[in-house]
mmCIF file of C-alpha atoms in Angstrom:
data_model
loop_
_atom_site.group_PDB
_atom_site.id
_atom_site.type_symbol
_atom_site.label_atom_id
_atom_site.label_comp_id
_atom_site.label_asym_id
_atom_site.label_seq_id
_atom_site.Cartn_x
_atom_site.Cartn_y
_atom_site.Cartn_z
ATOM 1 C CA ALA A 452 -1.354 45.093 -5.676
ATOM 2 C CA PRO A 453 0.188 43.430 -8.732
ATOM 3 C CA PRO A 454 -1.780 42.439 -11.771
ATOM 4 C CA PRO A 455 -4.017 39.469 -11.214
ATOM 5 C CA ARG A 456 30.509 19.072 -19.310
ATOM 6 C CA SER A 457 30.601 17.533 -22.296
ATOM 7 C CA ARG A 458 34.247 17.064 -21.138
ATOM 8 C CA ARG A 459 35.635 19.569 -23.595
ATOM 9 C CA ARG A 460 35.655 23.080 -22.216
ATOM 10 C CA LEU A 461 33.137 25.406 -23.810
ATOM 11 C CA ALA A 462 34.028 29.052 -24.242
ATOM 12 C CA PRO A 463 31.763 31.600 -22.509
ATOM 13 C CA LEU A 464 29.356 33.585 -24.632
ATOM 14 C CA PRO A 465 30.674 37.043 -25.487
ATOM 15 C CA VAL A 466 29.095 40.063 -23.867
ATOM 16 C CA LEU A 467 26.453 40.835 -26.473
ATOM 17 C CA PRO A 468 24.375 43.968 -26.970
ATOM 18 C CA GLN A 469 20.773 43.337 -25.996
ATOM 19 C CA LEU A 470 19.434 43.379 -29.535
ATOM 20 C CA ALA A 471 22.128 40.960 -30.725
ATOM 21 C CA LEU A 472 21.035 38.134 -28.453
ATOM 22 C CA PRO A 473 17.990 36.913 -30.448
ATOM 23 C CA LEU A 474 20.065 36.886 -33.646
ATOM 24 C CA ALA A 475 22.975 35.094 -31.965
ATOM 25 C CA LEU A 476 20.680 32.341 -30.742
ATOM 26 C CA ALA A 477 18.766 32.108 -34.006
ATOM 27 C CA LEU A 478 21.985 31.562 -35.958
ATOM 28 C CA LEU A 479 22.687 28.496 -33.842
ATOM 29 C CA ARG A 480 19.524 26.742 -34.985
ATOM 30 C CA PRO A 481 20.125 23.383 -36.705
ATOM 31 C CA GLU A 482 18.621 24.636 -39.948
ATOM 32 C CA CYS A 483 21.150 27.509 -39.891
ATOM 33 C CA VAL A 484 24.229 25.352 -39.260
ATOM 34 C CA GLY A 485 23.497 22.582 -41.762
ATOM 35 C CA ALA A 486 22.319 19.970 -39.282
ATOM 36 C CA ALA A 487 22.026 16.380 -40.380
ATOM 37 C CA ALA A 488 18.847 14.428 -39.792
ATOM 38 C CA GLY A 489 19.173 14.387 -36.016
ATOM 39 C CA GLN A 490 19.505 16.618 -32.994
ATOM 40 C CA GLN A 491 22.867 18.447 -33.111
ATOM 41 C CA PHE A 492 22.782 20.083 -29.642
ATOM 42 C CA ALA A 493 24.037 23.293 -31.238
ATOM 43 C CA LEU A 494 23.198 25.528 -28.268
ATOM 44 C CA THR A 495 26.332 26.271 -26.259
ATOM 45 C CA ILE A 496 26.001 26.049 -22.493
ATOM 46 C CA PRO A 497 28.981 28.204 -21.477
ATOM 47 C CA ARG A 498 31.258 27.420 -18.549
ATOM 48 C CA VAL A 499 32.233 30.553 -16.648
ATOM 49 C CA THR A 500 33.967 31.634 -13.479
ATOM 50 C CA THR A 501 32.340 34.031 -11.038
ATOM 51 C CA ASP A 502 34.473 36.897 -12.363
ATOM 52 C CA GLU A 503 33.475 36.093 -15.947
ATOM 53 C CA LEU A 504 29.806 35.955 -14.976
ATOM 54 C CA GLU A 505 30.039 39.318 -13.245
ATOM 55 C CA ARG A 506 31.329 40.932 -16.476
ATOM 56 C CA ASN A 507 28.965 39.124 -18.872
ATOM 57 C CA LEU A 508 25.800 41.136 -19.420
ATOM 58 C CA THR A 509 24.250 38.425 -21.578
ATOM 59 C CA LEU A 510 24.439 35.822 -18.831
ATOM 60 C CA ARG A 511 23.541 38.293 -16.087
ATOM 61 C CA SER A 512 20.268 38.903 -17.921
ATOM 62 C CA GLY A 513 19.172 35.524 -16.559
ATOM 63 C CA LEU A 514 17.966 34.467 -20.003
ATOM 64 C CA HIS A 515 20.631 31.873 -20.866
ATOM 65 C CA ALA A 516 21.855 28.716 -19.166
ATOM 66 C CA TYR A 517 25.444 28.437 -17.956
ATOM 67 C CA VAL A 518 27.689 26.467 -15.610
ATOM 68 C CA LEU A 519 29.439 28.343 -12.807
ATOM 69 C CA THR A 520 32.698 26.476 -12.304
ATOM 70 C CA ASP A 521 34.561 27.994 -9.378
ATOM 71 C CA HIS A 522 32.280 28.910 -6.480
ATOM 72 C CA VAL A 523 30.610 25.864 -4.954
ATOM 73 C CA GLY A 524 33.677 23.641 -4.769
ATOM 74 C CA GLY A 525 35.808 26.288 -3.108
ATOM 75 C CA SER A 526 33.281 27.819 -0.714
ATOM 76 C CA TRP A 527 30.515 25.523 0.488
ATOM 77 C CA LYS A 528 30.554 23.082 3.376
ATOM 78 C CA ALA A 529 27.942 21.086 1.439
ATOM 79 C CA MET A 530 30.818 19.756 -0.677
ATOM 80 C CA THR A 531 31.824 17.601 2.323
ATOM 81 C CA TRP A 532 28.425 15.935 2.611
ATOM 82 C CA THR A 533 27.983 12.185 2.835
ATOM 83 C CA LEU A 534 24.747 10.227 2.626
ATOM 84 C CA ASP A 535 24.979 9.493 6.345
ATOM 85 C CA TYR A 536 25.373 13.192 7.132
ATOM 86 C CA ILE A 537 22.305 14.065 5.083
ATOM 87 C CA LYS A 538 20.218 11.395 6.812
ATOM 88 C CA LYS A 539 21.253 12.632 10.255
ATOM 89 C CA LYS A 540 20.566 16.281 9.437
ATOM 90 C CA ILE A 541 17.088 15.899 7.920
ATOM 91 C CA PRO A 542 15.724 12.417 8.810
ATOM 92 C CA PHE A 543 12.197 13.843 8.978
ATOM 93 C CA GLU A 544 11.985 15.189 5.409
ATOM 94 C CA TRP A 545 9.687 13.331 3.025
ATOM 95 C CA VAL A 546 11.212 11.577 0.032
ATOM 96 C CA ASP A 547 9.755 10.720 -3.354
ATOM 97 C CA TYR A 548 11.468 7.323 -3.637
ATOM 98 C CA TYR A 549 11.746 5.723 -7.082
ATOM 99 C CA PRO A 550 13.013 2.132 -6.723
ATOM 100 C CA THR A 551 13.238 1.631 -10.507
ATOM 101 C CA ASN A 552 14.324 5.047 -11.794
ATOM 102 C CA MET A 553 12.356 8.162 -12.768
ATOM 103 C CA ASP A 554 13.131 8.063 -16.482
ATOM 104 C CA ASN A 555 9.618 8.417 -17.850
ATOM 105 C CA VAL A 556 6.700 10.670 -17.128
ATOM 106 C CA GLY A 557 4.643 7.770 -15.797
ATOM 107 C CA SER A 558 7.099 6.863 -13.030
ATOM 108 C CA LYS A 559 5.404 6.797 -9.631
ATOM 109 C CA PRO A 560 7.198 7.176 -6.289
ATOM 110 C CA TYR A 561 6.762 5.691 -2.850
ATOM 111 C CA LEU A 562 6.615 8.241 -0.032
ATOM 112 C CA PHE A 563 9.000 7.669 2.886
ATOM 113 C CA LYS A 564 10.729 9.844 5.409
ATOM 114 C CA LEU A 565 14.444 10.043 4.674
ATOM 115 C CA GLU A 566 15.378 7.938 7.692
ATOM 116 C CA ASP A 567 13.322 5.115 6.160
ATOM 117 C CA ALA A 568 14.178 5.770 2.499
ATOM 118 C CA MET A 569 17.967 5.852 2.891
ATOM 119 C CA PRO A 570 18.365 2.182 3.983
ATOM 120 C CA ARG A 571 16.271 1.160 0.961
ATOM 121 C CA PHE A 572 18.392 3.321 -1.314
ATOM 122 C CA LEU A 573 21.616 1.728 -0.020
ATOM 123 C CA GLN A 574 20.447 -1.829 -0.701
ATOM 124 C CA LYS A 575 21.833 -3.410 -3.870
ATOM 125 C CA SER A 576 19.278 -3.872 -6.630
ATOM 126 C CA GLU A 577 19.083 -4.706 -10.314
ATOM 127 C CA LYS A 578 17.688 -1.320 -11.342
ATOM 128 C CA PRO A 579 19.114 2.059 -10.283
ATOM 129 C CA LYS A 580 17.235 4.014 -7.620
ATOM 130 C CA TYR A 581 16.431 7.706 -7.401
ATOM 131 C CA MET A 582 15.220 9.967 -4.593
ATOM 132 C CA GLN A 583 14.018 13.552 -4.556
ATOM 133 C CA MET A 584 13.122 15.581 -1.497
ATOM 134 C CA ARG A 585 11.103 18.773 -1.244
ATOM 135 C CA ILE A 586 12.964 20.577 1.540
ATOM 136 C CA GLY A 587 10.680 22.418 3.939
ATOM 137 C CA PHE A 588 11.388 25.294 6.303
ATOM 138 C CA ARG A 589 12.660 23.073 9.115
ATOM 139 C CA GLY A 590 14.992 21.112 6.853
ATOM 140 C CA TRP A 591 16.319 24.238 5.143
ATOM 141 C CA SER A 592 17.016 25.802 8.546
ATOM 142 C CA ARG A 593 19.321 22.852 9.249
ATOM 143 C CA LEU A 594 21.046 22.863 5.854
ATOM 144 C CA LYS A 595 21.309 26.507 4.814
ATOM 145 C CA LYS A 596 24.612 27.252 6.600
ATOM 146 C CA ASP A 597 26.270 24.691 4.297
ATOM 147 C CA PHE A 598 25.336 26.819 1.228
ATOM 148 C CA VAL A 599 27.040 30.110 2.050
ATOM 149 C CA PRO A 600 28.241 32.427 0.736
ATOM 150 C CA LYS A 601 26.072 32.848 -2.337
ATOM 151 C CA PRO A 602 27.843 33.786 -5.585
ATOM 152 C CA LEU A 603 26.955 37.288 -6.826
ATOM 153 C CA PRO A 604 24.067 37.884 -4.390
ATOM 154 C CA ASP A 605 22.205 40.205 -6.768
ATOM 155 C CA VAL A 606 22.156 37.507 -9.475
ATOM 156 C CA PHE A 607 21.516 34.576 -7.117
ATOM 157 C CA TRP A 608 18.967 36.606 -5.144
ATOM 158 C CA ASP A 609 17.035 33.855 -3.442
ATOM 159 C CA ASP A 610 14.251 33.607 -0.870
ATOM 160 C CA ASP A 611 16.643 34.186 2.039
ATOM 161 C CA GLU A 612 16.633 37.824 0.878
ATOM 162 C CA TRP A 613 12.885 38.393 0.496
ATOM 163 C CA ILE A 614 10.548 35.775 1.927
ATOM 164 C CA SER A 615 10.657 36.880 5.584
ATOM 165 C CA SER A 616 9.826 40.416 4.476
ATOM 166 C CA CYS A 617 6.631 39.517 2.627
ATOM 167 C CA MET A 618 5.440 36.474 4.582
ATOM 168 C CA LYS A 619 5.145 37.873 8.067
ATOM 169 C CA ARG A 620 2.415 37.907 10.663
ATOM 170 C CA PRO A 621 0.745 41.072 11.977
ATOM 171 C CA ASP A 622 3.249 41.095 14.865
ATOM 172 C CA GLY A 623 6.082 41.434 12.320
ATOM 173 C CA LYS A 624 7.506 37.947 12.849
ATOM 174 C CA SER A 625 8.088 35.521 9.983
ATOM 175 C CA ASP A 626 5.134 33.253 9.311
ATOM 176 C CA LYS A 627 7.068 29.978 9.410
ATOM 177 C CA PRO A 628 4.117 27.685 8.564
ATOM 178 C CA ALA A 629 3.343 29.838 5.513
ATOM 179 C CA ILE A 630 6.969 29.837 4.374
ATOM 180 C CA ASP A 631 7.083 26.069 4.801
ATOM 181 C CA ASN A 632 3.897 25.752 2.770
ATOM 182 C CA PHE A 633 5.407 27.879 -0.028
ATOM 183 C CA PHE A 634 8.619 25.821 -0.074
ATOM 184 C CA VAL A 635 6.814 22.486 -0.242
ATOM 185 C CA THR A 636 3.955 23.344 -2.596
ATOM 186 C CA GLN A 637 6.260 25.069 -5.112
ATOM 187 C CA GLN A 638 9.019 22.446 -4.866
ATOM 188 C CA TRP A 639 11.193 25.448 -4.127
ATOM 189 C CA LYS A 640 14.130 23.567 -2.640
ATOM 190 C CA PHE A 641 15.029 20.090 -3.871
ATOM 191 C CA LEU A 642 17.640 17.577 -2.750
ATOM 192 C CA LEU A 643 18.237 14.953 -5.446
ATOM 193 C CA ILE A 644 20.059 11.650 -4.830
ATOM 194 C CA GLY A 645 20.507 9.025 -7.539
ATOM 195 C CA GLU A 646 22.543 6.070 -8.675
ATOM 196 C CA LYS A 647 24.480 5.773 -11.921
ATOM 197 C CA GLY A 648 22.072 5.553 -14.846
ATOM 198 C CA THR A 649 19.151 7.291 -13.168
ATOM 199 C CA SER A 650 17.432 10.052 -15.048
ATOM 200 C CA MET A 651 14.594 12.483 -14.464
ATOM 201 C CA PHE A 652 12.451 12.532 -17.598
ATOM 202 C CA PHE A 653 12.559 15.411 -20.101
ATOM 203 C CA HIS A 654 10.245 18.240 -19.027
ATOM 204 C CA LYS A 655 9.863 21.898 -18.201
ATOM 205 C CA ASP A 656 8.685 23.196 -14.853
ATOM 206 C CA GLY A 657 5.116 24.317 -14.308
ATOM 207 C CA THR A 658 5.881 27.768 -12.907
ATOM 208 C CA ALA A 659 8.059 30.575 -14.275
ATOM 209 C CA ALA A 660 10.887 30.415 -11.740
ATOM 210 C CA SER A 661 14.474 30.039 -12.895
ATOM 211 C CA SER A 662 16.655 27.404 -11.216
ATOM 212 C CA TRP A 663 20.172 26.685 -10.130
ATOM 213 C CA GLN A 664 21.541 23.281 -9.215
ATOM 214 C CA ALA A 665 24.768 22.655 -7.313
ATOM 215 C CA GLN A 666 26.414 19.293 -7.976
ATOM 216 C CA LEU A 667 27.813 17.990 -4.679
ATOM 217 C CA LEU A 668 28.680 14.356 -5.417
ATOM 218 C CA GLY A 669 29.024 12.552 -8.749
ATOM 219 C CA LYS A 670 28.770 13.859 -12.314
ATOM 220 C CA LYS A 671 25.541 14.637 -14.138
ATOM 221 C CA LYS A 672 24.799 15.229 -17.808
ATOM 222 C CA TRP A 673 22.139 17.739 -18.813
ATOM 223 C CA THR A 674 20.076 18.424 -21.900
ATOM 224 C CA LEU A 675 18.667 21.972 -21.973
ATOM 225 C CA CYS A 676 16.296 23.598 -24.472
ATOM 226 C CA PRO A 677 14.789 27.120 -24.309
ATOM 227 C CA ASN A 678 11.061 27.573 -23.855
ATOM 228 C CA THR A 679 10.853 28.852 -27.430
ATOM 229 C CA GLU A 680 11.442 25.261 -28.598
ATOM 230 C CA THR A 681 8.367 23.887 -26.810
ATOM 231 C CA PRO A 682 6.348 23.175 -30.015
ATOM 232 C CA LEU A 683 9.156 20.831 -31.135
ATOM 233 C CA LEU A 684 9.551 18.943 -27.850
ATOM 234 C CA ASP A 685 7.812 16.082 -26.040
ATOM 235 C CA VAL A 686 8.100 14.700 -22.514
ATOM 236 C CA ASN A 687 8.583 11.216 -23.975
ATOM 237 C CA ILE A 688 11.847 12.058 -25.763
ATOM 238 C CA ASP A 689 14.887 10.344 -24.262
ATOM 239 C CA THR A 690 17.515 12.894 -25.201
ATOM 240 C CA PHE A 691 20.324 10.538 -24.148
ATOM 241 C CA LYS A 692 19.285 7.776 -26.591
ATOM 242 C CA PRO A 693 19.736 8.958 -30.212
ATOM 243 C CA GLU A 694 18.193 5.716 -31.452
ATOM 244 C CA SER A 695 14.873 6.968 -30.075
ATOM 245 C CA TYR A 696 14.874 10.296 -31.954
ATOM 246 C CA ASN A 697 13.145 8.873 -35.031
ATOM 247 C CA ARG A 698 9.889 8.748 -33.061
ATOM 248 C CA PHE A 699 10.066 12.528 -32.641
ATOM 249 C CA PRO A 700 11.269 14.041 -35.953
ATOM 250 C CA ASN A 701 10.636 17.618 -34.814
ATOM 251 C CA PHE A 702 13.316 17.237 -32.133
ATOM 252 C CA ALA A 703 16.019 17.547 -34.830
ATOM 253 C CA ARG A 704 14.837 21.127 -35.467
ATOM 254 C CA ALA A 705 14.952 22.205 -31.820
ATOM 255 C CA LEU A 706 17.745 24.421 -30.539
ATOM 256 C CA CYS A 707 19.126 22.473 -27.563
ATOM 257 C CA GLY A 708 22.432 21.957 -25.779
ATOM 258 C CA GLN A 709 24.137 19.401 -23.583
ATOM 259 C CA VAL A 710 26.680 19.816 -20.812
ATOM 260 C CA THR A 711 28.175 17.671 -18.051
ATOM 261 C CA VAL A 712 28.337 19.208 -14.587
ATOM 262 C CA GLU A 713 31.161 18.097 -12.295
ATOM 263 C CA PRO A 714 31.179 18.027 -8.481
ATOM 264 C CA GLY A 715 31.667 21.548 -7.159
ATOM 265 C CA GLU A 716 29.967 23.202 -10.137
ATOM 266 C CA MET A 717 26.592 24.914 -10.411
ATOM 267 C CA LEU A 718 24.202 24.984 -13.360
ATOM 268 C CA TYR A 719 21.749 27.850 -13.923
ATOM 269 C CA TYR A 720 18.833 27.770 -16.363
ATOM 270 C CA PRO A 721 15.947 30.210 -16.977
ATOM 271 C CA ALA A 722 12.262 29.768 -16.253
ATOM 272 C CA TYR A 723 10.332 27.259 -18.377
ATOM 273 C CA TRP A 724 13.482 25.819 -19.989
ATOM 274 C CA TRP A 725 13.205 22.115 -20.804
ATOM 275 C CA HIS A 726 15.721 19.927 -18.986
ATOM 276 C CA HIS A 727 16.721 16.272 -18.804
ATOM 277 C CA THR A 728 19.366 14.749 -16.530
ATOM 278 C CA LEU A 729 21.467 11.595 -16.414
ATOM 279 C CA GLN A 730 23.585 10.537 -13.427
ATOM 280 C CA PHE A 731 27.058 9.227 -14.331
ATOM 281 C CA GLU A 732 28.133 8.005 -10.878
ATOM 282 C CA THR A 733 26.838 6.474 -7.643
ATOM 283 C CA PRO A 734 25.954 8.310 -5.567
ATOM 284 C CA SER A 735 24.993 11.509 -7.318
ATOM 285 C CA VAL A 736 23.857 14.262 -4.946
ATOM 286 C CA ALA A 737 22.674 17.685 -6.048
ATOM 287 C CA TYR A 738 20.771 20.563 -4.489
ATOM 288 C CA THR A 739 18.369 22.708 -6.498
ATOM 289 C CA GLY A 740 17.082 26.146 -5.572
ATOM 290 C CA ALA A 741 14.580 28.339 -7.401
ATOM 291 C CA LEU A 742 14.856 32.055 -8.176
ATOM 292 C CA VAL A 743 12.305 34.735 -9.007
ATOM 293 C CA GLY A 744 12.904 38.418 -9.738
ATOM 294 C CA VAL A 745 16.294 37.861 -11.410
ATOM 295 C CA GLU A 746 15.428 37.582 -15.129
ATOM 296 C CA ALA A 747 15.075 40.396 -17.645
ATOM 297 C CA ASP A 748 11.890 40.684 -19.717
ATOM 298 C CA ARG A 749 11.458 38.120 -22.513
ATOM 299 C CA HIS A 750 9.237 37.750 -25.543
ATOM 300 C CA ASP A 751 8.247 34.091 -25.193
ATOM 301 C CA LEU A 752 5.851 34.477 -22.257
ATOM 302 C CA GLY A 753 2.833 35.794 -24.085
ATOM 303 C CA ALA A 754 1.070 38.656 -22.336
ATOM 304 C CA ASP A 755 3.441 38.513 -19.319
ATOM 305 C CA PRO A 756 6.895 39.627 -20.564
ATOM 306 C CA LYS A 757 8.181 39.828 -17.000
ATOM 307 C CA PRO A 758 9.054 36.317 -15.798
ATOM 308 C CA HIS A 759 8.258 37.214 -12.192
ATOM 309 C CA LEU A 760 4.801 38.417 -13.225
ATOM 310 C CA ARG A 761 4.270 35.164 -15.105
ATOM 311 C CA PHE A 762 5.380 33.280 -11.989
ATOM 312 C CA TYR A 763 2.913 35.268 -9.876
ATOM 313 C CA ASN A 764 0.094 34.495 -12.283
ATOM 314 C CA ASP A 765 1.073 30.807 -12.328
ATOM 315 C CA LEU A 766 0.642 30.770 -8.559
ATOM 316 C CA MET A 767 -2.621 32.667 -8.737
ATOM 317 C CA ASP A 768 -3.935 29.999 -11.104
ATOM 318 C CA LYS A 769 -3.043 27.379 -8.503
ATOM 319 C CA CYS A 770 -4.697 29.426 -5.771
ATOM 320 C CA ALA A 771 -7.892 29.803 -7.761
ATOM 321 C CA LYS A 772 -8.333 26.029 -7.781
ATOM 322 C CA CYS A 773 -8.544 26.033 -3.986
ATOM 323 C CA TRP A 774 -9.744 29.421 -2.796
ATOM 324 C CA GLU A 775 -12.468 31.834 -3.786
ATOM 325 C CA LYS A 776 -12.883 35.257 -2.208
ATOM 326 C CA GLY A 777 -15.921 35.351 0.018
ATOM 327 C CA ASN A 778 -16.095 31.567 0.225
ATOM 328 C CA PRO A 779 -14.527 30.288 3.460
ATOM 329 C CA THR A 780 -14.485 26.670 2.224
ATOM 330 C CA ARG A 781 -11.476 25.266 0.375
ATOM 331 C CA LYS A 782 -12.492 23.983 -3.067
ATOM 332 C CA CYS A 783 -9.600 21.568 -3.646
ATOM 333 C CA GLU A 784 -8.664 18.285 -2.004
ATOM 334 C CA ASP A 785 -5.774 18.034 0.431
ATOM 335 C CA ILE A 786 -4.093 14.846 -0.775
ATOM 336 C CA SER A 787 -1.587 14.989 2.091
ATOM 337 C CA GLU A 788 -4.405 13.880 4.405
ATOM 338 C CA LYS A 789 -4.743 10.671 2.411
ATOM 339 C CA TRP A 790 -1.053 10.234 1.531
ATOM 340 C CA PRO A 791 1.234 11.658 4.237
ATOM 341 C CA GLY A 792 4.246 13.272 2.615
ATOM 342 C CA ALA A 793 2.375 14.477 -0.468
ATOM 343 C CA ALA A 794 2.268 18.236 -1.030
ATOM 344 C CA PRO A 795 -0.715 19.993 0.603
ATOM 345 C CA PRO A 796 -2.702 22.814 -1.028
ATOM 346 C CA MET A 797 -1.369 26.352 -0.887
ATOM 347 C CA LEU A 798 -2.523 28.183 2.227
ATOM 348 C CA ARG A 799 -5.159 30.855 1.829
ATOM 349 C CA VAL A 800 -3.022 33.465 3.597
ATOM 350 C CA VAL A 801 -0.189 32.787 1.138
ATOM 351 C CA CYS A 802 -2.497 33.268 -1.829
ATOM 352 C CA GLU A 803 -4.468 36.275 -0.704
ATOM 353 C CA THR A 804 -2.120 38.193 1.599
ATOM 354 C CA TYR A 805 1.519 37.293 1.132
ATOM 355 C CA LEU A 806 2.037 36.737 -2.602
ATOM 356 C CA PRO A 807 0.987 40.285 -3.625
ATOM 357 C CA ASP A 808 3.565 41.672 -1.175
ATOM 358 C CA CYS A 809 6.201 39.247 -2.460
ATOM 359 C CA TYR A 810 5.499 40.275 -6.046
ATOM 360 C CA ARG A 811 6.367 43.878 -5.246
ATOM 361 C CA LEU A 812 9.775 42.771 -3.918
ATOM 362 C CA TRP A 813 10.410 40.600 -6.994
ATOM 363 C CA ASP A 814 9.530 43.481 -9.286
ATOM 364 C CA GLU A 815 11.737 45.944 -7.424
ATOM 365 C CA HIS A 816 14.710 43.598 -7.604
ATOM 366 C CA ALA A 817 14.245 42.821 -11.299
ATOM 367 C CA GLN A 818 14.151 46.553 -12.033
ATOM 368 C CA SER A 819 17.303 47.127 -9.956
ATOM 369 C CA LEU A 820 19.096 44.456 -12.014
ATOM 370 C CA HIS A 821 17.830 45.197 -15.506
ATOM 371 C CA GLY A 822 16.272 48.676 -15.352
ATOM 372 C CA VAL A 823 12.666 49.773 -15.671
ATOM 373 C CA GLY A 824 11.308 48.085 -18.774
ATOM 374 C CA ALA A 825 14.692 46.564 -19.619
ATOM 375 C CA LYS A 826 14.154 43.878 -22.205
ATOM 376 C CA ILE A 827 16.372 41.162 -23.645
ATOM 377 C CA GLU A 828 14.656 38.715 -25.958
ATOM 378 C CA LEU A 829 15.681 35.150 -26.545
#
């Protein structure tokens, strides 16, 4: 068992030796490039093709953000999606519906099924609307064929490759309710639909999974900052409004970057990276998937240098709030009983039986990608 685009094209990062990466990033810091009194967004978010990614050891480490420019638009049926198609395919999925944007941490959603949320979204209104959906097992079963083939399967090694092997019943069949519970409680698969001007507030995710997001309709601008910059950042910063920076003087010292993602492109960013988005067009549709077991070791995770081990421990912390060995009673509230559509607690069988088996698969894959004890520090 395991231990408890801006529109100008940006050149790809060179293939750097492992020990050169921390220095290369450090030299980009605002204090090293003579930044004025304001955020300079000095961190390059490279734009690469699949062939360039395959040859770039720095990016294949999983420790830097990049935009993959050539795969989604030329390969995926999802690029033909319309809002009507989405509603017909997954009318039953629950939507966090924000009628007046999601641009600050205090924004609260209404919960609707998609068949009820979509007509509201299509109505004209003074303020732009935003929807996000946690896609469950049933919904993903209906959508997944529109997201094949995956680019570089060893790099974009997602749950389709491991979850049925570690979440299975004693008879050997996949435990579909458990997989659904994992998807929904971890916000593992997200469909995001917004109008021009909508924005999800600046934040980093609560678990150490890396993410990729495919832009299907509309353009979206991103701000991205490594986890190392956390002491300089705040969820209340609006990174798209420079006039607001004076309230957060430390932000000028943070190493961050900005990039605009076009339809048919995919953005990748590592675990715990801060991110902020702004939709440029109506509608904007994007799909986000999470990854674990694909990053090399890193120095910014404290006692858990392996991101997949940190992710496992993040989940164990969640489990401990609900389940205690020897105690058959759940300790946490199930808010989905009071608010249908809200995320339920993690299932006991996921916490105690399946996650340890999943961890072993994550660890094996990370070692196959980066070697036993391979380490690249940001």
